[in-house]
Short mmCIF file of C-alpha atoms in Angstrom, two decimals:
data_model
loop_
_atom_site.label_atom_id
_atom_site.label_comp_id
_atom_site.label_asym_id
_atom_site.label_seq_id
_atom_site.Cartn_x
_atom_site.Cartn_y
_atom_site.Cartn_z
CA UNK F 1 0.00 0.00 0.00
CA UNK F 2 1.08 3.57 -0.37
CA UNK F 3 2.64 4.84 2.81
CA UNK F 4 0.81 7.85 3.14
CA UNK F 5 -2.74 5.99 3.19
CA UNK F 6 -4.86 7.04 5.69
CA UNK F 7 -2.20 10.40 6.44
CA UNK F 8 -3.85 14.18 6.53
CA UNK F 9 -1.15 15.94 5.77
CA UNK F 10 -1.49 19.98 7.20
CA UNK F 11 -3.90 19.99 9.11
CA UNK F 12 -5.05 22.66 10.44
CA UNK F 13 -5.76 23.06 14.34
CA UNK F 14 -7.97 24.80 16.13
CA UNK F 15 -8.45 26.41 19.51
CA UNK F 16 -6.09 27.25 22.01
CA UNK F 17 -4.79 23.87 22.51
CA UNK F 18 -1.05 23.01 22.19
CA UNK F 19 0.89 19.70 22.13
CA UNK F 20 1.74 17.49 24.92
CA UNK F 21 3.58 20.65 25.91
CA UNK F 22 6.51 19.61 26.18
CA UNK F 23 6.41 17.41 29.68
CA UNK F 24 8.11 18.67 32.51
CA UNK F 25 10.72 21.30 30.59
CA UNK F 26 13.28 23.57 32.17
CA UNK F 27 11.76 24.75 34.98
CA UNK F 28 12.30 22.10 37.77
CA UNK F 29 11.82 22.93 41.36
CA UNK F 30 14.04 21.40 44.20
CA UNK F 31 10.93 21.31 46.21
CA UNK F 32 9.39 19.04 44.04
CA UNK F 33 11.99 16.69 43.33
CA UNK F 34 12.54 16.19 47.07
CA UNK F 35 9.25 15.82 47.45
CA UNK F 36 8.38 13.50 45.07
CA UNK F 37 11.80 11.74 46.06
CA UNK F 38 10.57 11.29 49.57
CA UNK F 39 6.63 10.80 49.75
CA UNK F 40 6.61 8.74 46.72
CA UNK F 41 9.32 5.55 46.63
CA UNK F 42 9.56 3.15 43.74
CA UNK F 43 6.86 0.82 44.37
CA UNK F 44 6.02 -2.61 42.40
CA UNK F 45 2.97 -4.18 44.50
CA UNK F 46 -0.58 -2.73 44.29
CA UNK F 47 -2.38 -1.50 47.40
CA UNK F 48 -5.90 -2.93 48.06
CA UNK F 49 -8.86 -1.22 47.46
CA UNK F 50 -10.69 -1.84 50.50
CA UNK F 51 -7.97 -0.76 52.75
CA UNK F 52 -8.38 2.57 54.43
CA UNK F 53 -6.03 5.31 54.05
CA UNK F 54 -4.26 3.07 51.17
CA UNK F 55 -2.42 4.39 47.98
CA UNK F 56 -2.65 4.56 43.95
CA UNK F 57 1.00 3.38 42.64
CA UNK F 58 0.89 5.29 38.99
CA UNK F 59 3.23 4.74 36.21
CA UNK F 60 4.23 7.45 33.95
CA UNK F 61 7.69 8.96 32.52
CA UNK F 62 10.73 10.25 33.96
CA UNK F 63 8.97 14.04 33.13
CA UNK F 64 6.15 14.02 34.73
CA UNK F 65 6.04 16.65 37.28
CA UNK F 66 3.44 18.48 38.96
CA UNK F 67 3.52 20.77 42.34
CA UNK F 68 3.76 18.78 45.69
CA UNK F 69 0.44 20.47 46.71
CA UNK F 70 -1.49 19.33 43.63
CA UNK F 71 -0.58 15.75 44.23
CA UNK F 72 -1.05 15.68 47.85
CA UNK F 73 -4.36 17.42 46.59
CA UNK F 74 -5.11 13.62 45.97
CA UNK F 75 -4.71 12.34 49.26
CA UNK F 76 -6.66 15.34 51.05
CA UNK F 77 -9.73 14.73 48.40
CA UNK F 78 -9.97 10.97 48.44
CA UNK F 79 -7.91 9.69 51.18
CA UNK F 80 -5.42 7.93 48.96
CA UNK F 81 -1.85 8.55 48.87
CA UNK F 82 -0.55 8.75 45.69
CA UNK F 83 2.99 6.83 44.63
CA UNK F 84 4.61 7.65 41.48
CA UNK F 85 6.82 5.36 39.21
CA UNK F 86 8.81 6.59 36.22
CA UNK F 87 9.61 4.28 33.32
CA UNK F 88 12.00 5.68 30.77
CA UNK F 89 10.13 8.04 27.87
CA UNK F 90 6.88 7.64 26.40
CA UNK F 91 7.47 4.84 24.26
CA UNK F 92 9.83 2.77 26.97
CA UNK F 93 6.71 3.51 29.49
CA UNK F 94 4.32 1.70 26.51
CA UNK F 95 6.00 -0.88 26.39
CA UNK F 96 6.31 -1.92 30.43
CA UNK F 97 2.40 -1.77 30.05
CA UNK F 98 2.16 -3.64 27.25
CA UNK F 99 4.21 -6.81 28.57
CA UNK F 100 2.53 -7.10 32.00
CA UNK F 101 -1.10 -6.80 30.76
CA UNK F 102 -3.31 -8.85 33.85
CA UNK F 103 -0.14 -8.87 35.98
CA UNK F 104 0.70 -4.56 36.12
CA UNK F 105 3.29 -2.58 38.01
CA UNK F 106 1.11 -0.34 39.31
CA UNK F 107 -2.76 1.01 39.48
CA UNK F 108 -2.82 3.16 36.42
CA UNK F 109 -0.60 4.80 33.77
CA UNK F 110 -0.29 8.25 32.63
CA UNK F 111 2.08 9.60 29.74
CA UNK F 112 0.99 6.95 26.45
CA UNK F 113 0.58 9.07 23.69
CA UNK F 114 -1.60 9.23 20.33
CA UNK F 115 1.77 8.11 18.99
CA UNK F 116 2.22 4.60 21.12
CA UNK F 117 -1.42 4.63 22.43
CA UNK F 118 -2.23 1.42 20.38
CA UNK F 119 0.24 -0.74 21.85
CA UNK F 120 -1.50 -1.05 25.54
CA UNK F 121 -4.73 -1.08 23.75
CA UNK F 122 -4.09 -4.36 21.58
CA UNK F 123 -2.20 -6.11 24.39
CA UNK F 124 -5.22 -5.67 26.93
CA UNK F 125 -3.47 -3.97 29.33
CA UNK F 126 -5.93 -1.38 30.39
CA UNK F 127 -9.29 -1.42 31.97
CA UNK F 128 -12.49 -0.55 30.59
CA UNK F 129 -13.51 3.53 32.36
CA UNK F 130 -15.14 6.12 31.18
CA UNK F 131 -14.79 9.09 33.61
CA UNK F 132 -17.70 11.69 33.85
CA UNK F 133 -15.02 14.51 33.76
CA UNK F 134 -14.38 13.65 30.26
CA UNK F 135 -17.56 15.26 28.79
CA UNK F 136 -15.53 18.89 30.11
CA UNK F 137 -13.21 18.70 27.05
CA UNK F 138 -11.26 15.40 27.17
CA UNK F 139 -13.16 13.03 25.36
CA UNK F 140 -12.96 14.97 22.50
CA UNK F 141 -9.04 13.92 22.29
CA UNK F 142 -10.18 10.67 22.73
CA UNK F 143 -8.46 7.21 20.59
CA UNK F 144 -11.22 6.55 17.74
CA UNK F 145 -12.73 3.38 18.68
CA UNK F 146 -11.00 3.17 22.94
CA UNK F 147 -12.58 6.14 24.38
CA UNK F 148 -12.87 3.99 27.28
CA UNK F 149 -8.85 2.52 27.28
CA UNK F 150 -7.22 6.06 28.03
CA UNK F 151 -8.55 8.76 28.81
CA UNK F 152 -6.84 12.23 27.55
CA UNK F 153 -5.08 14.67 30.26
CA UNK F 154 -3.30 17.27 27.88
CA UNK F 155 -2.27 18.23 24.29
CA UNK F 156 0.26 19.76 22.78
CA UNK F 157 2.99 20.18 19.49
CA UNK F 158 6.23 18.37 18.92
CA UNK F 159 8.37 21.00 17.23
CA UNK F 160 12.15 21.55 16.58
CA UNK F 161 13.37 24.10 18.63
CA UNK F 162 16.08 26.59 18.03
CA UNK F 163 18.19 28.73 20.33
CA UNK F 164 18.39 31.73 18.90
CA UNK F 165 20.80 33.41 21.16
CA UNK F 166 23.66 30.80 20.40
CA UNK F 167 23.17 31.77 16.75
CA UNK F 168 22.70 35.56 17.23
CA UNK F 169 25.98 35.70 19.33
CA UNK F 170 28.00 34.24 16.38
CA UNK F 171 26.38 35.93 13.95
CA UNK F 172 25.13 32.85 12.25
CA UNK F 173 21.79 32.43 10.36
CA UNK F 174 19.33 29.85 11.90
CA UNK F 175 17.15 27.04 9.78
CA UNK F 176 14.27 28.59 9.01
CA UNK F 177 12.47 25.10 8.22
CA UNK F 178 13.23 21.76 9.76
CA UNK F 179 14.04 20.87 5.63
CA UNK F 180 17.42 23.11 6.27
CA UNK F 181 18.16 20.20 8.09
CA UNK F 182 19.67 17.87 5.21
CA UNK F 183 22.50 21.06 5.50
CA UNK F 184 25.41 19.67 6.85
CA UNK F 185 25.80 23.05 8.94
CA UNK F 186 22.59 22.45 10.17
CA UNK F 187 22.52 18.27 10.87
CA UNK F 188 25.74 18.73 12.65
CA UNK F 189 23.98 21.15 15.10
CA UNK F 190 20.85 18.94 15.52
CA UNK F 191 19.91 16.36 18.73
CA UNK F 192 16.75 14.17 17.41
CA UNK F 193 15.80 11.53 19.74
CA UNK F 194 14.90 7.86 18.67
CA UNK F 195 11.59 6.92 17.29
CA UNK F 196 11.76 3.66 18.59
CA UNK F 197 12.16 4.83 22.55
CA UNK F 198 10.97 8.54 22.29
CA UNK F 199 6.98 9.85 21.71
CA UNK F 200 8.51 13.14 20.55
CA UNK F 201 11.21 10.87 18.52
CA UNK F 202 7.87 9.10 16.75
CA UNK F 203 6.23 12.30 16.73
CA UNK F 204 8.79 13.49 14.38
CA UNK F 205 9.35 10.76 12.25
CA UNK F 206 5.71 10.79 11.85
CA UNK F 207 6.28 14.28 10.40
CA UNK F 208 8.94 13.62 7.78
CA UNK F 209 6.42 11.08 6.82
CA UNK F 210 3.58 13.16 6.51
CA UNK F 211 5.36 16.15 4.94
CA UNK F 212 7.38 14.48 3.05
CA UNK F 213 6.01 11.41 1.17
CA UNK F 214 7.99 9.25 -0.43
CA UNK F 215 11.17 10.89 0.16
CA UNK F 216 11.35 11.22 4.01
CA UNK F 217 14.08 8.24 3.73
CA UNK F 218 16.57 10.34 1.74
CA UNK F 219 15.61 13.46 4.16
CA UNK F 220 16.67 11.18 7.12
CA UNK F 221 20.05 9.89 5.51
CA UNK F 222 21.01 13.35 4.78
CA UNK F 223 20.25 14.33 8.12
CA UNK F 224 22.16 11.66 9.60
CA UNK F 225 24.65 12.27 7.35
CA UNK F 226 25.16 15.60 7.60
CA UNK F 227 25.87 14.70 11.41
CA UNK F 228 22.95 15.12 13.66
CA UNK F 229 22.78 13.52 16.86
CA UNK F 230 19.93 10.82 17.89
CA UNK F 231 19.68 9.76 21.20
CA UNK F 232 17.16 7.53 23.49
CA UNK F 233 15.13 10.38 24.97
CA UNK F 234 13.89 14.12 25.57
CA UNK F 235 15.44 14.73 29.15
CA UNK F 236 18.81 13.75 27.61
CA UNK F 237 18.57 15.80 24.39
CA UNK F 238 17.22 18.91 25.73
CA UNK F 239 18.58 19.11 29.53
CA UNK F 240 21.76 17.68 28.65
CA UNK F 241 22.72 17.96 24.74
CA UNK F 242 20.92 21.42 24.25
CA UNK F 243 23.13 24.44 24.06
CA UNK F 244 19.93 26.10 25.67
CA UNK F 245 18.77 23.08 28.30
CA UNK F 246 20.51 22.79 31.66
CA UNK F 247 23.07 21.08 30.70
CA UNK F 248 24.27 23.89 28.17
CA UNK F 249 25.28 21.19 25.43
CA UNK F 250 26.79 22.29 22.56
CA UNK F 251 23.49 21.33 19.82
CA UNK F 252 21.50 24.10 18.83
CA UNK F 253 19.02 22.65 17.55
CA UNK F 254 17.00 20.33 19.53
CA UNK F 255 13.55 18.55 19.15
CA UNK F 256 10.89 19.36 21.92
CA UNK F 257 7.54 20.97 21.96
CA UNK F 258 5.86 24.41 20.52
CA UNK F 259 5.64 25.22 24.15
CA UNK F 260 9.00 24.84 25.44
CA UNK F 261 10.14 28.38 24.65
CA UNK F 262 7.93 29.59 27.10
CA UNK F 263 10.15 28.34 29.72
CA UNK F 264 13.26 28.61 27.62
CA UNK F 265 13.88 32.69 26.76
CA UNK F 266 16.01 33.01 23.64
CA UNK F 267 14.35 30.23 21.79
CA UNK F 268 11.94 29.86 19.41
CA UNK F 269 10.32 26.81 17.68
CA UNK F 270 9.95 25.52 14.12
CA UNK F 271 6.23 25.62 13.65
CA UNK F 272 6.81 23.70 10.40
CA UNK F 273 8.04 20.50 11.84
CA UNK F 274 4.69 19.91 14.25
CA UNK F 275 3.01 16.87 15.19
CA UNK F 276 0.34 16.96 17.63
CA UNK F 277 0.49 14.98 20.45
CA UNK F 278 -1.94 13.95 23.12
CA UNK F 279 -1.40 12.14 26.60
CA UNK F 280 -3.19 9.99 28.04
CA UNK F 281 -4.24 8.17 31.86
CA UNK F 282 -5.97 4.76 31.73
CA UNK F 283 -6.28 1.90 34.52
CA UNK F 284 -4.31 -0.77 34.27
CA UNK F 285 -6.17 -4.34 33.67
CA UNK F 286 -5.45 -6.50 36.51
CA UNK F 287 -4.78 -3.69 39.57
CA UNK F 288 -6.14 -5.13 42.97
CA UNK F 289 -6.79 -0.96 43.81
CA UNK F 290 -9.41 -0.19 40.25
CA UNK F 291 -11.42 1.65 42.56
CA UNK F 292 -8.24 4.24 43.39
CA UNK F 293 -7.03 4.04 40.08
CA UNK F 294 -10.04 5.70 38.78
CA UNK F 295 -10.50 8.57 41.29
CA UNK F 296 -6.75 9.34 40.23
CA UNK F 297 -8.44 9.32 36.44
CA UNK F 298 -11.04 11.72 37.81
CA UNK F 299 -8.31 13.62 39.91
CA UNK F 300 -6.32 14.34 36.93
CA UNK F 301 -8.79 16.13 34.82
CA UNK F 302 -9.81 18.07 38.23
CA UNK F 303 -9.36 22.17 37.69
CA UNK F 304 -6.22 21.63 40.21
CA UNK F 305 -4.43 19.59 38.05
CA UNK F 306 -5.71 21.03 34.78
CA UNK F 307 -4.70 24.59 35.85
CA UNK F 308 -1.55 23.32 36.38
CA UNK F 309 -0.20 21.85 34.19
CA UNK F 310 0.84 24.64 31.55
CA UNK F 311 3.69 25.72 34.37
CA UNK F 312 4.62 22.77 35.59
CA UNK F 313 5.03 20.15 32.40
CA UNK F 314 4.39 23.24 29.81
CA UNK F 315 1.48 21.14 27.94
CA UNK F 316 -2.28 22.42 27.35
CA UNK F 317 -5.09 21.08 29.06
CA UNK F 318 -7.64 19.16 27.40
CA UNK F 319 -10.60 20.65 29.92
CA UNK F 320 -12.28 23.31 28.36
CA UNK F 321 -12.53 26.87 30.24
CA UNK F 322 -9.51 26.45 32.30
CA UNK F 323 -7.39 29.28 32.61
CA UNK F 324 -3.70 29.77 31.11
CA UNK F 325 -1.19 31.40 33.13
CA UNK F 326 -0.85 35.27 31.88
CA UNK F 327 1.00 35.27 28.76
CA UNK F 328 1.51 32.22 28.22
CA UNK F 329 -0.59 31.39 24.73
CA UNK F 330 1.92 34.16 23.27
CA UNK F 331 4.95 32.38 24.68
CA UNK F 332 3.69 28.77 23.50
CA UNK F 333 3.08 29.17 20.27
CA UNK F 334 0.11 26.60 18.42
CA UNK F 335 1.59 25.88 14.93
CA UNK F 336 -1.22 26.93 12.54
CA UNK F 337 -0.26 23.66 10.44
CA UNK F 338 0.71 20.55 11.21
CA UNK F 339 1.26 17.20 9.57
CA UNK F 340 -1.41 14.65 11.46
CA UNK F 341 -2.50 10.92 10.88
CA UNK F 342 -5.12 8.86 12.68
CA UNK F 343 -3.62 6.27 15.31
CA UNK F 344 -4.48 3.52 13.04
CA UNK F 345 -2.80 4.54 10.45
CA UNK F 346 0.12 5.12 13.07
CA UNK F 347 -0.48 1.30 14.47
CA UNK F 348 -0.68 -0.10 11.08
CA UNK F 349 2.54 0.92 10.10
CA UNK F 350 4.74 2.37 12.88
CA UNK F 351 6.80 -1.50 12.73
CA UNK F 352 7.70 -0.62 8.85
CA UNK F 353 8.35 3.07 9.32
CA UNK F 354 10.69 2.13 12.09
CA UNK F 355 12.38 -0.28 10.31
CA UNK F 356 12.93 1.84 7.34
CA UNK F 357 13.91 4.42 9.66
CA UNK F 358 16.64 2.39 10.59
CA UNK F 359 18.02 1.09 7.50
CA UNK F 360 17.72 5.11 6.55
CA UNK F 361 20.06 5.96 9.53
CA UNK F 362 22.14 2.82 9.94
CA UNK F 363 21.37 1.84 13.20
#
């Protein structure tokens, strides 16, 4: 079949939404990390439902973050203390969930995108909810066809992003498209992360292959030629390989989210390279706490957490009418275009994409 079957390319997007905003950029607070390091401790085993003053164990990614005070929000409203467990990226964190369907790590699972999103669903991992908060905006980001597998949290854009300060203090010209890219000036300044481990990673690839047709292959040998950088995940290539990330790395040119320049002054994004993105929270099939795992469904589409997410993991939230911190729409930018497929398109052929991916980039 043609590869692009079933593929929109440009679509437009509406609203104020933005992509999976970029989870958990920059702007890490010590508080939190303590906090999280102390009240919530790797856990494996499942707490029981019927015990009182019990706890939810949820898996998600190593950038989730949200303010001690909305999480202990949980405990105060139902009793529950929440434990958090990361798992790699978005795609590492899909595939934990999808080996262990029946027999799970945890009580539910937040941070599988519209981009891995089928893998949990055909392995049975998750469990059958539909959560009343979902009529206030989320269940219109819904999977076609599992509306009741995951249930949407936020949205956002996976965009290249650019510090434009490196380039303005040397004088040099930026790419102006995420096409400049096949320039050996520009590859060798790049950081991409892997499709096969990373949801922004896919998210891009995804791209190439909308925009590009049949000659995203040649785009990524050039690109891989020319020198750029892949590696396994996000927190590596922007906080550690990014000339602009913490880590003040020597690349450029990075891929994150539409959003992240809102937290990142001197950079700008590529609104030419988008892919939306959407994350999700389901239950996971087989917990022995369902009833917990679904009040933290409930929780997490709750004006508390909604409200915060745009500062704290710099993505949108899918409930409609919440409000954005001042500014902020102006400083996250929504790409008026983007390249978009359906996830069954995405299912259907992410295993040939990726392999041709790899032949592409000999790895």
């Amino acid at each position: 079949m043609n590869q692009l079957q079933g593929v929109n390319e440009l679509q437009p997007v509406g609203g104020t939404g933005r992509r999976r905003g970029w989870a958990g950029i920059v702007s890490r607070t010590i508080a939190l990390t303590v906090g999280v390091g102390l009240a919530f401790t790797t856990a494996v085993a499942c707490a029981d439902e019927s015990t009182a003053g019990g706890e939810v164990t949820l898996l998600t990614h190593e950038s989730f973050e949200l303010p001690e005070s909305v999480i202990d929000g949980f405990r105060q409203e139902t009793g529950l203390t929440l434990k958090i467990v990361r798992s790699g990226d978005a795609g590492q964190l899909a595939s934990t969930v999808s080996l262990t369907p029946g027999a799970p790590k945890g009580d539910a699972v937040y941070g599988i995108d519209n981009t891995f999103a089928s893998r949990p669903i055909q392995a049975g991992a998750l469990e059958s909810y539909e959560s009343p908060l979902a009529a206030g905006g989320a269940a219109e980001y819904a999977v076609p066809g599992a509306a009741d597998q995951l249930t949407a949290v936020d949205r956002g854009d996976v965009c290249l992003n650019i510090d434009n300060t490196w380039y303005e203090s040397r004088s040099l010209t930026p790419p102006a498209s995420f096409r400049d890219l096949t320039k050996p000036e520009y590859a060798s300044q790049t950081v991409l992360t892997d499709p096969a481990t990373s949801s922004p990673g896919t998210a891009f690839l995804l791209t190439t292959v909308g925009a590009l047709g049949d000659g995203w292959q040649d785009y990524w040998k050039q690109v891989v030629g020319g020198g750029a950088t892949i590696v396994s995940g996000w927190e590596v290539a922007y906080n550690q390989l990014f000339s602009a990330g913490e880590g003040k790395g020597d690349k450029p040119i990075v891929l994150s989210y539409a959003s992240s320049p809102a937290a990142t002054p001197g950079t700008s994004a590529l609104l030419d390279s988008c892919f939306p993105q959407v994350e999700y929270i389901g239950v996971l099939k087989g917990t022995r706490n369902s009833t917990g795992a679904r009040k933290l469904v409930d929780y997490m589409l709750s004006p508390a957490v909604q409200s915060a997410l745009p500062e704290s993991m710099y993505v949108y939230p899918v409930q409609r009418d919440v409000a954005l911190p001042e500014g902020w729409p102006a400083r996250a930018a929504v790409p008026a275009w983007m390249s978009s497929m359906p996830p069954a398109t995405i299912a259907e052929n992410r295993e040939s994409w990726l392999d041709q991916w790899r032949a592409a980039v000999g790895r």
